[in-house]
């Protein structure tokens, strides 16, 4: 693939495989040792801490370690960036399992975007907390969104994409990532049938028309 094609599409939009998802586990960040290559030691507090340092988003916070799912029929965004990061839980978190309290993630940044028929769900131990919005004429609107995921799936199309750049040099999403970390950025991103398995998110603006929150036994569709 050329380093800066005008348009590309993908089922797997995590860094390192922007063209296709041939594996059955598309979108997953694989061995933890990959963190040594993707996230240098100086960037252990990357992710949301980097975004805070740039003054683009909210404050740094320790993740709960309880993942949540976000789905949408469509994400239409301007100013897209994506790079590796490492999220951390509080010391001795009951949710750390065998992770050591740290989760290797991909930070996706959208400067300005709309999500159609968004669903968000989190498993609270046998019962799901489900939030839906943007199902009517007005989509969910986000500004300066950053979301940390370990799985991303969808049918993606990018315009003005740059692949393999140093995340600290990025300028399309308004955020600079960690130095020496591989990433990609694009002028625009369009993702149909979006699915994300996430650990954290921040946004400067998050507008939720037709908001509905409820408890249920099933979460958002995969």
XYZ file of C-alpha atoms in Angstrom, residues 4 10 39 59 66 71 77 96 98 102 126 143 165 172-174 188 190-191 197-198 208-209 212 217-218 222:
27
model
C -0.482 8.252 1.601
C -10.871 -1.817 5.844
C 4.804 1.750 23.360
C -8.214 14.775 32.832
C -14.394 -3.247 33.263
C -21.680 -0.085 18.393
C -15.810 11.782 11.250
C -6.875 -6.596 36.949
C -3.720 -11.512 34.884
C -2.353 -2.503 32.586
C -24.834 -10.873 34.919
C -16.043 16.617 19.319
C 3.872 8.015 10.972
C -5.189 15.975 11.791
C -7.097 15.138 14.962
C -5.740 17.912 17.153
C -11.850 11.825 7.171
C -16.303 6.586 7.555
C -17.025 3.323 9.389
C -14.504 -3.209 22.836
C -13.288 -0.318 24.983
C -26.916 12.269 22.876
C -30.314 12.893 21.235
C -32.415 5.878 26.590
C -29.783 -9.301 30.007
C -28.249 -8.703 26.573
C -21.602 -7.693 18.094
